[in-house]
Coordinates of C-alpha atoms in Angstrom, one line a residue:
Chain S
M1 CA -1.3 -17.9 -8.3
H2 CA 1.1 -20.9 -8.4
D3 CA 3.9 -18.5 -9.1
A4 CA 4.7 -17.5 -5.5
K5 CA 6.4 -20.8 -5.0
Q6 CA 8.1 -20.7 -8.4
M7 CA 9.5 -17.2 -7.6
L8 CA 10.7 -18.5 -4.2
Q9 CA 12.4 -21.4 -5.9
T10 CA 14.4 -19.1 -8.2
H11 CA 15.7 -16.9 -5.3
P12 CA 19.5 -16.7 -5.4
R13 CA 19.8 -17.4 -1.7
P14 CA 18.5 -20.5 -0.1
V15 CA 15.2 -19.8 1.6
E16 CA 15.5 -20.7 5.3
M17 CA 12.0 -22.0 5.6
D18 CA 9.6 -24.7 4.3
L19 CA 9.0 -23.3 0.8
S20 CA 5.4 -24.7 0.4
L21 CA 4.3 -23.3 3.7
L22 CA 5.8 -19.9 2.9
A23 CA 4.4 -19.8 -0.6
Q24 CA 0.9 -20.8 0.6
A25 CA 0.9 -18.0 3.2
I26 CA 2.0 -15.5 0.5
E27 CA -0.8 -16.6 -1.8
E28 CA -3.5 -16.6 0.9
L29 CA -2.4 -13.1 2.1
S30 CA -2.6 -11.8 -1.5
H31 CA -6.0 -13.4 -1.8
C32 CA -7.3 -12.1 1.5
A33 CA -6.2 -8.5 0.7
Q34 CA -8.2 -8.7 -2.5
S35 CA -11.3 -10.2 -0.9
C36 CA -11.4 -7.8 2.0
T37 CA -11.1 -4.8 -0.4
A38 CA -14.0 -6.3 -2.4
C39 CA -16.1 -7.0 0.7
A40 CA -15.6 -3.5 2.2
D41 CA -16.8 -2.1 -1.2
A42 CA -19.7 -4.5 -1.6
C43 CA -20.8 -3.6 2.0
L44 CA -20.7 0.1 1.0
G45 CA -23.1 -0.6 -1.8
E46 CA -25.7 -2.4 0.5
N47 CA -29.0 -0.9 1.6
Q48 CA -28.6 -1.5 5.3
L49 CA -25.3 0.3 5.5
D50 CA -25.8 1.3 9.1
M51 CA -25.2 -2.3 10.3
L52 CA -22.1 -2.8 8.3
R53 CA -19.8 0.0 9.7
Q54 CA -17.8 -2.4 11.8
C55 CA -17.5 -4.8 8.9
I56 CA -16.3 -2.2 6.4
R57 CA -13.8 -0.8 8.9
L58 CA -12.3 -4.3 9.7
C59 CA -12.2 -5.2 6.0
L60 CA -10.2 -2.1 5.3
D61 CA -7.8 -2.8 8.1
C62 CA -7.5 -6.5 7.2
A63 CA -6.8 -5.6 3.5
D64 CA -4.0 -3.3 4.5
V65 CA -2.4 -5.6 7.1
C66 CA -2.6 -8.6 4.7
A67 CA -1.0 -6.7 1.8
T68 CA 1.9 -5.5 4.0
T69 CA 2.4 -9.0 5.6
G70 CA 2.5 -10.5 2.2
R71 CA 5.2 -8.2 1.1
V72 CA 7.4 -8.8 4.2
A73 CA 6.9 -12.6 3.8
T74 CA 7.8 -12.4 0.1
R75 CA 11.2 -10.7 0.7
Q76 CA 13.9 -13.4 1.3
T77 CA 17.1 -11.3 1.1
E78 CA 18.6 -10.8 4.6
T79 CA 15.4 -11.8 6.3
Q80 CA 14.8 -10.8 10.0
W81 CA 12.5 -13.6 11.0
H82 CA 11.3 -11.9 14.2
L83 CA 10.0 -9.0 12.2
L84 CA 7.9 -11.3 10.0
H85 CA 6.9 -13.2 13.2
S86 CA 5.6 -10.0 14.7
Q87 CA 3.8 -8.9 11.5
L88 CA 2.2 -12.3 11.2
R89 CA 0.8 -12.0 14.8
A90 CA -0.8 -8.7 13.8
C91 CA -2.2 -10.3 10.7
I92 CA -3.6 -13.2 12.5
T93 CA -5.5 -10.8 14.8
A94 CA -6.8 -8.9 11.8
C95 CA -8.0 -12.0 10.0
Q96 CA -9.7 -13.3 13.2
L97 CA -11.5 -10.0 13.8
C98 CA -12.5 -9.5 10.2
G99 CA -13.5 -13.1 9.7
A100 CA -15.7 -13.1 12.8
E101 CA -17.4 -9.8 11.9
C102 CA -18.0 -11.0 8.3
A103 CA -19.5 -14.3 9.7
R104 CA -22.2 -12.2 11.5
H105 CA -23.4 -11.0 8.1
A106 CA -22.8 -14.2 6.1
Q107 CA -26.4 -15.2 6.1
H108 CA -27.5 -11.9 4.5
H109 CA -24.6 -11.1 2.3
E110 CA -22.9 -13.7 0.1
H111 CA -19.8 -11.5 -0.2
C112 CA -19.4 -11.6 3.6
R113 CA -19.8 -15.4 3.6
I114 CA -17.0 -15.8 1.0
C115 CA -14.8 -13.2 2.8
T116 CA -15.2 -15.2 6.1
E117 CA -13.8 -18.3 4.4
V118 CA -10.9 -16.4 2.9
C119 CA -10.0 -14.8 6.2
Q120 CA -10.2 -18.2 8.0
R121 CA -7.9 -19.8 5.3
C122 CA -5.5 -16.9 5.6
E123 CA -5.5 -17.0 9.4
A124 CA -4.7 -20.8 9.2
S125 CA -1.9 -20.3 6.7
C126 CA -0.3 -17.5 8.7
T127 CA -0.6 -19.5 11.9
R128 CA 1.3 -22.5 10.3
L129 CA 4.0 -20.1 9.1
L130 CA 4.2 -18.4 12.5
E131 CA 4.7 -21.8 14.2
A132 CA 7.3 -22.8 11.7
I133 CA 9.2 -19.5 12.4
E134 CA 9.0 -20.2 16.1
R135 CA 10.5 -23.6 15.6
T136 CA 13.3 -22.1 13.5
L137 CA 14.1 -19.3 16.0
K138 CA 14.2 -21.8 18.9
D139 CA 16.4 -24.2 17.0
P140 CA 18.7 -22.3 14.6
A141 CA 20.5 -24.5 12.2
Chain P
M1 CA 1.3 17.8 8.5
H2 CA -0.6 19.4 11.4
D3 CA -3.8 18.1 9.8
A4 CA -3.7 14.6 11.4
K5 CA -4.9 16.2 14.7
Q6 CA -7.4 18.5 13.0
M7 CA -8.9 15.5 11.2
L8 CA -9.1 13.5 14.4
Q9 CA -10.8 16.5 16.1
T10 CA -13.6 16.5 13.5
H11 CA -14.4 12.8 13.8
P12 CA -18.1 12.3 14.5
R13 CA -17.3 9.9 17.3
P14 CA -15.3 10.7 20.4
V15 CA -11.8 9.3 19.9
E16 CA -11.1 7.1 23.0
M17 CA -7.5 8.1 23.2
D18 CA -5.2 11.0 23.9
L19 CA -5.6 12.9 20.7
S20 CA -2.1 14.5 20.6
L21 CA -0.4 11.2 21.2
L22 CA -2.4 9.5 18.4
A23 CA -2.0 12.4 16.0
Q24 CA 1.8 12.5 16.6
A25 CA 2.1 8.8 16.0
I26 CA 0.1 9.1 12.7
E27 CA 2.4 11.9 11.5
E28 CA 5.6 10.1 12.4
L29 CA 4.4 6.9 10.7
S30 CA 3.6 8.8 7.5
H31 CA 6.9 10.5 7.7
C32 CA 8.8 7.3 8.4
A33 CA 7.1 5.5 5.5
Q34 CA 8.3 8.3 3.2
S35 CA 11.9 8.5 4.5
C36 CA 12.3 4.7 4.3
T37 CA 11.1 4.6 0.7
A38 CA 13.6 7.5 -0.1
C39 CA 16.5 5.8 1.8
A40 CA 16.0 2.4 0.0
D41 CA 16.1 4.2 -3.3
A42 CA 19.1 6.4 -2.4
C43 CA 21.0 3.3 -1.3
L44 CA 20.1 1.7 -4.6
G45 CA 21.9 4.6 -6.3
E46 CA 25.1 4.3 -4.3
N47 CA 28.4 2.9 -5.7
Q48 CA 29.0 0.3 -2.9
L49 CA 25.6 -1.3 -3.3
D50 CA 26.9 -4.7 -2.0
M51 CA 27.1 -3.5 1.6
L52 CA 23.6 -2.0 1.5
R53 CA 21.5 -5.0 0.8
Q54 CA 20.3 -5.4 4.4
C55 CA 19.6 -1.6 4.6
I56 CA 17.5 -1.6 1.4
R57 CA 15.6 -4.7 2.4
L58 CA 14.8 -3.3 5.9
C59 CA 13.9 0.1 4.5
L60 CA 11.4 -1.5 2.2
D61 CA 9.8 -3.5 5.0
C62 CA 9.7 -0.6 7.3
A63 CA 8.1 1.6 4.7
D64 CA 5.3 -0.9 4.2
V65 CA 4.8 -1.6 7.9
C66 CA 4.7 2.1 8.8
A67 CA 2.2 2.9 6.0
T68 CA -0.2 0.2 7.1
T69 CA 0.2 1.0 10.8
G70 CA -0.6 4.6 10.0
R71 CA -3.8 3.7 8.2
V72 CA -5.0 1.4 11.1
A73 CA -4.1 4.2 13.6
T74 CA -6.0 6.8 11.5
R75 CA -9.3 4.9 11.5
Q76 CA -11.4 5.7 14.5
T77 CA -14.8 4.2 13.7
E78 CA -15.4 1.0 15.6
T79 CA -11.8 0.7 16.6
Q80 CA -10.5 -2.6 17.9
W81 CA -7.6 -1.4 20.0
H82 CA -5.8 -4.7 20.3
L83 CA -5.4 -4.9 16.6
L84 CA -3.7 -1.5 16.6
H85 CA -1.7 -2.7 19.6
S86 CA -0.5 -5.7 17.7
Q87 CA 0.3 -3.8 14.6
L88 CA 2.2 -1.2 16.6
R89 CA 4.3 -3.9 18.1
A90 CA 5.3 -5.1 14.6
C91 CA 6.0 -1.5 13.6
I92 CA 8.2 -0.8 16.6
T93 CA 10.3 -3.9 15.7
A94 CA 10.5 -2.7 12.1
C95 CA 11.6 0.8 13.1
Q96 CA 14.2 -0.6 15.6
L97 CA 15.7 -2.9 13.0
C98 CA 15.7 -0.4 10.2
G99 CA 17.0 2.4 12.4
A100 CA 19.9 0.2 13.7
E101 CA 20.9 -0.8 10.2
C102 CA 20.7 2.7 8.8
A103 CA 22.9 3.9 11.8
R104 CA 25.6 1.5 10.6
H105 CA 25.8 3.5 7.4
A106 CA 25.2 7.0 8.8
Q107 CA 28.8 8.1 8.7
H108 CA 29.0 7.4 5.0
H109 CA 25.6 8.2 3.7
E110 CA 23.7 11.3 4.9
H111 CA 20.3 9.7 3.8
C112 CA 21.0 6.8 6.2
R113 CA 21.8 9.3 9.0
I114 CA 18.5 11.2 8.5
C115 CA 16.6 7.9 8.1
T116 CA 18.0 6.7 11.5
E117 CA 16.6 9.7 13.2
V118 CA 13.2 9.4 11.6
C119 CA 13.0 5.7 12.5
Q120 CA 13.9 6.5 16.1
R121 CA 11.3 9.3 16.4
C122 CA 8.7 7.0 14.9
E123 CA 9.6 4.1 17.3
A124 CA 9.3 6.5 20.2
S125 CA 5.9 7.8 19.1
C126 CA 4.6 4.3 18.5
T127 CA 5.9 3.2 21.9
R128 CA 4.1 6.0 23.7
L129 CA 0.9 5.1 21.8
L130 CA 1.3 1.4 22.6
E131 CA 1.7 2.2 26.3
A132 CA -1.4 4.4 26.3
I133 CA -3.4 1.6 24.6
E134 CA -2.2 -0.8 27.3
R135 CA -3.4 1.6 30.0
T136 CA -6.8 1.9 28.3
L137 CA -7.2 -1.9 27.8
K138 CA -6.3 -2.6 31.4
D139 CA -8.6 0.2 32.8
P140 CA -11.5 0.5 30.4
A141 CA -13.7 3.6 31.2
Chain Y
M1 CA 7.6 16.9 6.9
H2 CA 10.5 19.1 5.7
D3 CA 12.6 15.9 5.3
A4 CA 11.4 15.0 1.8
K5 CA 13.6 17.8 0.4
Q6 CA 16.5 16.9 2.7
M7 CA 16.3 13.2 1.6
L8 CA 16.3 14.3 -2.1
Q9 CA 19.3 16.5 -1.5
T10 CA 21.3 13.6 -0.1
H11 CA 20.6 11.3 -3.1
P12 CA 23.8 10.0 -4.6
R13 CA 22.7 10.8 -8.1
P14 CA 21.8 14.3 -9.3
V15 CA 18.0 14.6 -9.3
E16 CA 17.0 15.7 -12.8
M17 CA 14.2 17.9 -11.6
D18 CA 13.4 21.1 -9.7
L19 CA 14.0 19.8 -6.2
S20 CA 11.6 22.1 -4.4
L21 CA 8.8 21.2 -6.8
L22 CA 9.4 17.5 -6.4
A23 CA 9.7 17.6 -2.6
Q24 CA 6.5 19.7 -2.3
A25 CA 4.6 17.2 -4.4
I26 CA 5.9 14.3 -2.4
E27 CA 4.8 16.0 0.8
E28 CA 1.4 16.9 -0.4
L29 CA 0.9 13.3 -1.7
S30 CA 1.8 11.9 1.7
H31 CA -0.5 14.4 3.3
C32 CA -3.4 13.7 1.0
A33 CA -3.2 9.9 1.4
Q34 CA -3.5 10.5 5.2
S35 CA -6.4 13.0 5.0
C36 CA -8.4 10.8 2.6
T37 CA -7.9 7.7 4.8
A38 CA -9.1 9.8 7.7
C39 CA -12.1 11.4 5.8
A40 CA -13.3 8.0 4.6
D41 CA -13.3 6.7 8.1
A42 CA -14.9 9.8 9.6
C43 CA -17.7 9.6 6.9
L44 CA -18.1 5.9 8.0
G45 CA -18.9 7.1 11.5
E46 CA -21.5 9.7 10.5
N47 CA -25.2 9.2 11.0
Q48 CA -26.3 10.0 7.5
L49 CA -24.1 7.4 6.0
D50 CA -26.3 6.8 3.0
M51 CA -25.4 10.1 1.4
L52 CA -21.7 9.5 1.9
R53 CA -21.1 6.3 -0.2
Q54 CA -19.6 8.2 -3.1
C55 CA -17.4 10.2 -0.7
I56 CA -16.1 7.2 1.1
R57 CA -15.4 5.3 -2.2
L58 CA -13.5 8.3 -3.7
C59 CA -11.5 8.9 -0.5
L60 CA -10.4 5.3 -0.5
D61 CA -9.3 5.4 -4.2
C62 CA -7.6 8.8 -3.7
A63 CA -5.7 7.6 -0.6
D64 CA -4.4 4.5 -2.6
V65 CA -3.5 6.5 -5.7
C66 CA -1.8 9.3 -3.7
A67 CA 0.3 6.8 -1.7
T68 CA 1.5 5.0 -4.8
T69 CA 2.2 8.2 -6.7
G70 CA 4.2 9.5 -3.7
R71 CA 6.4 6.4 -3.8
V72 CA 7.0 6.6 -7.5
A73 CA 7.9 10.3 -7.2
T74 CA 10.2 9.6 -4.3
R75 CA 12.3 7.1 -6.2
Q76 CA 15.1 8.9 -8.1
T77 CA 17.4 6.0 -9.1
E78 CA 17.0 5.3 -12.9
T79 CA 13.8 7.3 -13.1
Q80 CA 11.5 6.8 -16.1
W81 CA 9.9 10.2 -16.2
H82 CA 7.0 9.1 -18.4
L83 CA 5.9 6.5 -15.8
L84 CA 5.7 9.2 -13.2
H85 CA 4.0 11.5 -15.7
S86 CA 1.3 8.9 -16.3
Q87 CA 0.9 8.1 -12.6
L88 CA 0.6 11.9 -11.9
R89 CA -2.2 12.2 -14.4
A90 CA -4.2 9.4 -12.7
C91 CA -3.5 11.1 -9.3
I92 CA -4.7 14.5 -10.5
T93 CA -8.0 12.9 -11.7
A94 CA -8.3 11.2 -8.3
C95 CA -7.7 14.5 -6.4
Q96 CA -10.2 16.4 -8.6
L97 CA -13.0 13.8 -8.2
C98 CA -12.4 13.3 -4.4
G99 CA -12.0 17.1 -3.8
A100 CA -15.2 17.9 -5.7
E101 CA -17.2 15.2 -3.8
C102 CA -15.9 16.2 -0.4
A103 CA -16.8 19.9 -1.3
R104 CA -20.4 18.8 -1.6
H105 CA -20.4 17.8 2.0
A106 CA -18.1 20.5 3.4
Q107 CA -20.9 22.5 4.9
H108 CA -22.1 19.6 7.0
H109 CA -18.9 17.8 7.8
E110 CA -15.7 19.7 8.8
H111 CA -13.6 16.6 7.9
C112 CA -14.9 16.9 4.3
R113 CA -14.1 20.6 4.3
I114 CA -10.5 20.0 5.4
C115 CA -10.1 17.1 2.9
T116 CA -11.3 19.3 0.0
E117 CA -8.5 21.7 0.7
V118 CA -5.9 19.0 1.0
C119 CA -7.0 17.4 -2.3
Q120 CA -6.9 20.8 -4.0
R121 CA -3.4 21.5 -2.7
C122 CA -2.3 18.1 -3.8
E123 CA -3.8 18.5 -7.2
A124 CA -2.1 21.8 -7.7
S125 CA 1.3 20.4 -6.6
C126 CA 1.0 17.4 -8.9
T127 CA 0.0 19.6 -11.8
R128 CA 3.1 21.8 -11.3
L129 CA 5.3 18.7 -11.3
L130 CA 3.5 17.2 -14.3
E131 CA 4.2 20.4 -16.3
A132 CA 7.8 20.5 -15.2
I133 CA 8.2 16.9 -16.4
E134 CA 6.5 17.8 -19.7
R135 CA 9.1 20.6 -20.2
T136 CA 11.9 18.2 -19.4
L137 CA 10.7 15.5 -21.7
K138 CA 10.3 18.0 -24.6
D139 CA 13.6 19.6 -24.0
P140 CA 16.1 16.9 -22.7
A141 CA 19.4 18.4 -21.4
Chain X
M1 CA -7.6 -16.8 -7.0
H2 CA -11.0 -17.6 -8.7
D3 CA -12.7 -15.6 -6.0
A4 CA -12.3 -12.2 -7.6
K5 CA -15.1 -13.1 -10.0
Q6 CA -17.2 -14.7 -7.3
M7 CA -16.9 -11.5 -5.2
L8 CA -17.9 -9.3 -8.1
Q9 CA -20.9 -11.6 -8.7
T10 CA -22.1 -11.0 -5.2
H11 CA -21.9 -7.2 -5.3
P12 CA -25.2 -5.6 -4.4
R13 CA -25.1 -3.3 -7.4
P14 CA -24.9 -4.5 -11.0
V15 CA -21.4 -4.2 -12.2
E16 CA -21.4 -2.1 -15.4
M17 CA -18.7 -4.0 -17.1
D18 CA -17.9 -7.5 -18.6
L19 CA -17.4 -9.4 -15.3
S20 CA -14.9 -11.9 -16.6
L21 CA -12.7 -9.2 -18.1
L22 CA -12.8 -7.2 -14.9
A23 CA -12.1 -10.2 -12.7
Q24 CA -9.2 -11.4 -14.9
A25 CA -7.6 -7.9 -14.7
I26 CA -8.0 -7.8 -10.9
E27 CA -6.4 -11.3 -10.6
E28 CA -3.5 -10.4 -12.9
L29 CA -2.9 -7.2 -11.0
S30 CA -2.7 -9.0 -7.7
H31 CA -0.4 -11.5 -9.2
C32 CA 1.9 -9.0 -10.9
A33 CA 2.2 -7.0 -7.6
Q34 CA 3.3 -10.1 -5.9
S35 CA 5.8 -11.2 -8.6
C36 CA 7.4 -7.7 -8.9
T37 CA 7.9 -7.6 -5.1
A38 CA 9.5 -11.0 -5.3
C39 CA 11.7 -10.2 -8.3
A40 CA 12.9 -6.9 -6.8
D41 CA 14.0 -8.9 -3.7
A42 CA 15.5 -11.8 -5.7
C43 CA 17.5 -9.2 -7.7
L44 CA 18.7 -7.6 -4.4
G45 CA 20.1 -11.1 -3.4
E46 CA 22.1 -11.6 -6.7
N47 CA 25.9 -11.2 -6.9
Q48 CA 25.9 -8.8 -9.8
L49 CA 23.7 -6.3 -8.1
D50 CA 25.2 -3.4 -10.0
M51 CA 23.5 -4.4 -13.3
L52 CA 20.1 -4.8 -11.6
R53 CA 19.5 -1.3 -10.3
Q54 CA 17.1 -0.4 -13.0
C55 CA 15.3 -3.8 -12.7
I56 CA 14.9 -3.4 -8.9
R57 CA 13.6 0.2 -9.2
L58 CA 11.1 -0.7 -11.9
C59 CA 9.9 -3.8 -10.1
L60 CA 9.2 -1.7 -7.0
D61 CA 7.3 0.9 -9.0
C62 CA 5.3 -1.8 -10.8
A63 CA 4.4 -3.6 -7.6
D64 CA 3.0 -0.4 -6.1
V65 CA 1.2 0.7 -9.3
C66 CA -0.4 -2.8 -9.8
A67 CA -1.5 -3.0 -6.1
T68 CA -3.3 0.4 -6.3
T69 CA -4.8 -0.3 -9.8
G70 CA -6.1 -3.6 -8.5
R71 CA -7.8 -1.8 -5.5
V72 CA -9.4 0.8 -7.7
A73 CA -10.6 -1.9 -10.2
T74 CA -12.0 -4.0 -7.4
R75 CA -14.3 -1.2 -6.0
Q76 CA -17.6 -1.2 -7.8
T77 CA -19.7 1.1 -5.7
E78 CA -20.2 4.5 -7.4
T79 CA -17.4 3.8 -9.9
Q80 CA -15.9 6.7 -11.8
W81 CA -14.7 4.9 -14.9
H82 CA -12.4 7.6 -16.1
L83 CA -10.4 7.4 -12.9
L84 CA -9.9 3.6 -13.4
H85 CA -9.1 4.4 -17.1
S86 CA -6.4 6.8 -16.1
Q87 CA -5.0 4.5 -13.5
L88 CA -5.0 1.6 -16.0
R89 CA -2.9 3.7 -18.4
A90 CA -0.3 4.3 -15.8
C91 CA -0.3 0.6 -14.9
I92 CA 0.1 -0.5 -18.6
T93 CA 3.2 1.8 -18.8
A94 CA 4.6 0.3 -15.6
C95 CA 4.1 -3.2 -16.8
Q96 CA 5.6 -2.4 -20.2
L97 CA 8.7 -0.8 -18.7
C98 CA 9.2 -3.5 -16.0
G99 CA 8.5 -6.4 -18.3
A100 CA 11.0 -5.0 -20.9
E101 CA 13.7 -4.5 -18.2
C102 CA 13.2 -8.0 -16.7
A103 CA 13.4 -9.5 -20.2
R104 CA 16.9 -8.1 -20.5
H105 CA 17.9 -10.3 -17.5
A106 CA 15.7 -13.3 -18.3
Q107 CA 18.6 -15.4 -19.7
H108 CA 20.6 -15.0 -16.5
H109 CA 17.9 -14.9 -13.8
E110 CA 14.9 -17.2 -13.8
H111 CA 13.0 -14.9 -11.5
C112 CA 13.3 -12.1 -14.2
R113 CA 12.1 -14.5 -16.8
I114 CA 9.0 -15.4 -14.8
C115 CA 8.4 -11.8 -13.9
T116 CA 8.6 -10.8 -17.6
E117 CA 5.7 -13.2 -18.4
V118 CA 3.6 -12.0 -15.5
C119 CA 4.1 -8.4 -16.5
Q120 CA 3.1 -9.2 -20.1
R121 CA 0.0 -11.0 -19.0
C122 CA -1.0 -8.2 -16.7
E123 CA -0.4 -5.6 -19.4
A124 CA -2.6 -7.6 -21.8
S125 CA -5.4 -7.9 -19.3
C126 CA -5.2 -4.2 -18.3
T127 CA -5.3 -3.2 -22.0
R128 CA -8.4 -5.3 -22.7
L129 CA -10.1 -3.7 -19.7
L130 CA -9.0 -0.2 -20.8
E131 CA -10.5 -0.8 -24.2
A132 CA -13.8 -2.1 -22.7
I133 CA -14.0 1.0 -20.6
E134 CA -13.4 3.2 -23.7
R135 CA -16.2 1.5 -25.5
T136 CA -18.5 2.0 -22.4
L137 CA -17.5 5.7 -22.0
K138 CA -18.2 6.4 -25.7
D139 CA -21.5 4.5 -25.8
P140 CA -23.1 4.9 -22.3
A141 CA -26.1 2.6 -21.8

């Protein structure tokens, strides 16, 4: 998935943001959307389904929110940074809730353990991007 | 699209929110996702494409954000209201930006005029739901 | 949701398809995506969750497939009709499978009964559009 | 993105398919959805926008179709292989059309050149998975 950065580098307009930071967030978001879809489905196949309702629900939300956040972050033509900022905030909340719920099942289900890690990495990447946007918005070039 | 409310009424768990308010937001979100996809595409078919870059970009963002917000709002099993709250905030920003940009082209393009109205209705519905969630979070039953 | 037709009517390029047929399919697809998301979630909240795995899984698939098919059908700039044709075939399969599975639970769960009807309406609309595209592809103007 | 395979390996039910093949398709689909979203946006920022309408439109379609195909392929609880088969056929068509159109602009736009390659890789991966499903459906264990 090294192409997110490559694609950003070929954009006709100069990207007004640290490219590595942006590319990493886009890749983690894509990754997290995939892992959460997989974890929701793996939970649905488990025997003790009753305990996994919350986990399935949050994985479904987190997959949708990450997919949309990744698309908004990818687009660099006429960017409205405060929209991406607001969407990143929602995404960080989704990753926190989903990661915390998956962590509760990590000892019993390996897919939950992996998904916890992916959510945490995505949350960290989104937070770094959020902070970079806040610096840019406060201090416009 | 009167079925969003019907579906909420048949949910096995009592929905902890004004059902009409929630159903209306879900319907407007679905509606706005469709209109923004259509408006981005209609803009792409216009002669004076150069002036419509911002409009296309915001319509694409708004379509994605509304679709995801609608899914998070639809789910009522083990709801984490502050995730929906945060996603609604991003969505209100998306509808405001997209509606304002479409309004700039409303005199020349009928699809932009319609899309402005749909964005404004969606923004109003999401704002009412946001406020209802804030009342619930402050004053839990 | 009467705006799908309105939006198509304001498209700068003449839509090469029966507008009412196309608009109806777009609306049913949007509707079915919403109902399937709601039914998957309502199933997840039921007591006898174990019997509803297949239903949840197919509702999630059908929601995703309908949402994407609706977007491809909405776009009318430089349309490649055989892509929409192929996507409609996948969507008809999704609606058939999901509708049939929901029908098995319709007596016990009202949300499954409603979702069956929505899937059947969507399947019928998509089939009519598929047939219209086949007539157009065979007999290009 | 090596986690798609890891997630499949931790699924509670035995996956009825060559795991490497399935994981590779899921990764390429995720990748292609991201690249097509990026290419549509980069095209929207180009000066000679008029010549890129078809490319933007097909990139938007291909991004949506790949994202949905990736989700259907990821789910392995109660899989209906002919639904995935049908969705893969639509996706192969989308990748072919989008890759061919991007190839027409590859000399002038580096993002189109990269996107061509990603579409071709995704098409190849989906075709291998499609053929594996056809062998399985003909010769059920």
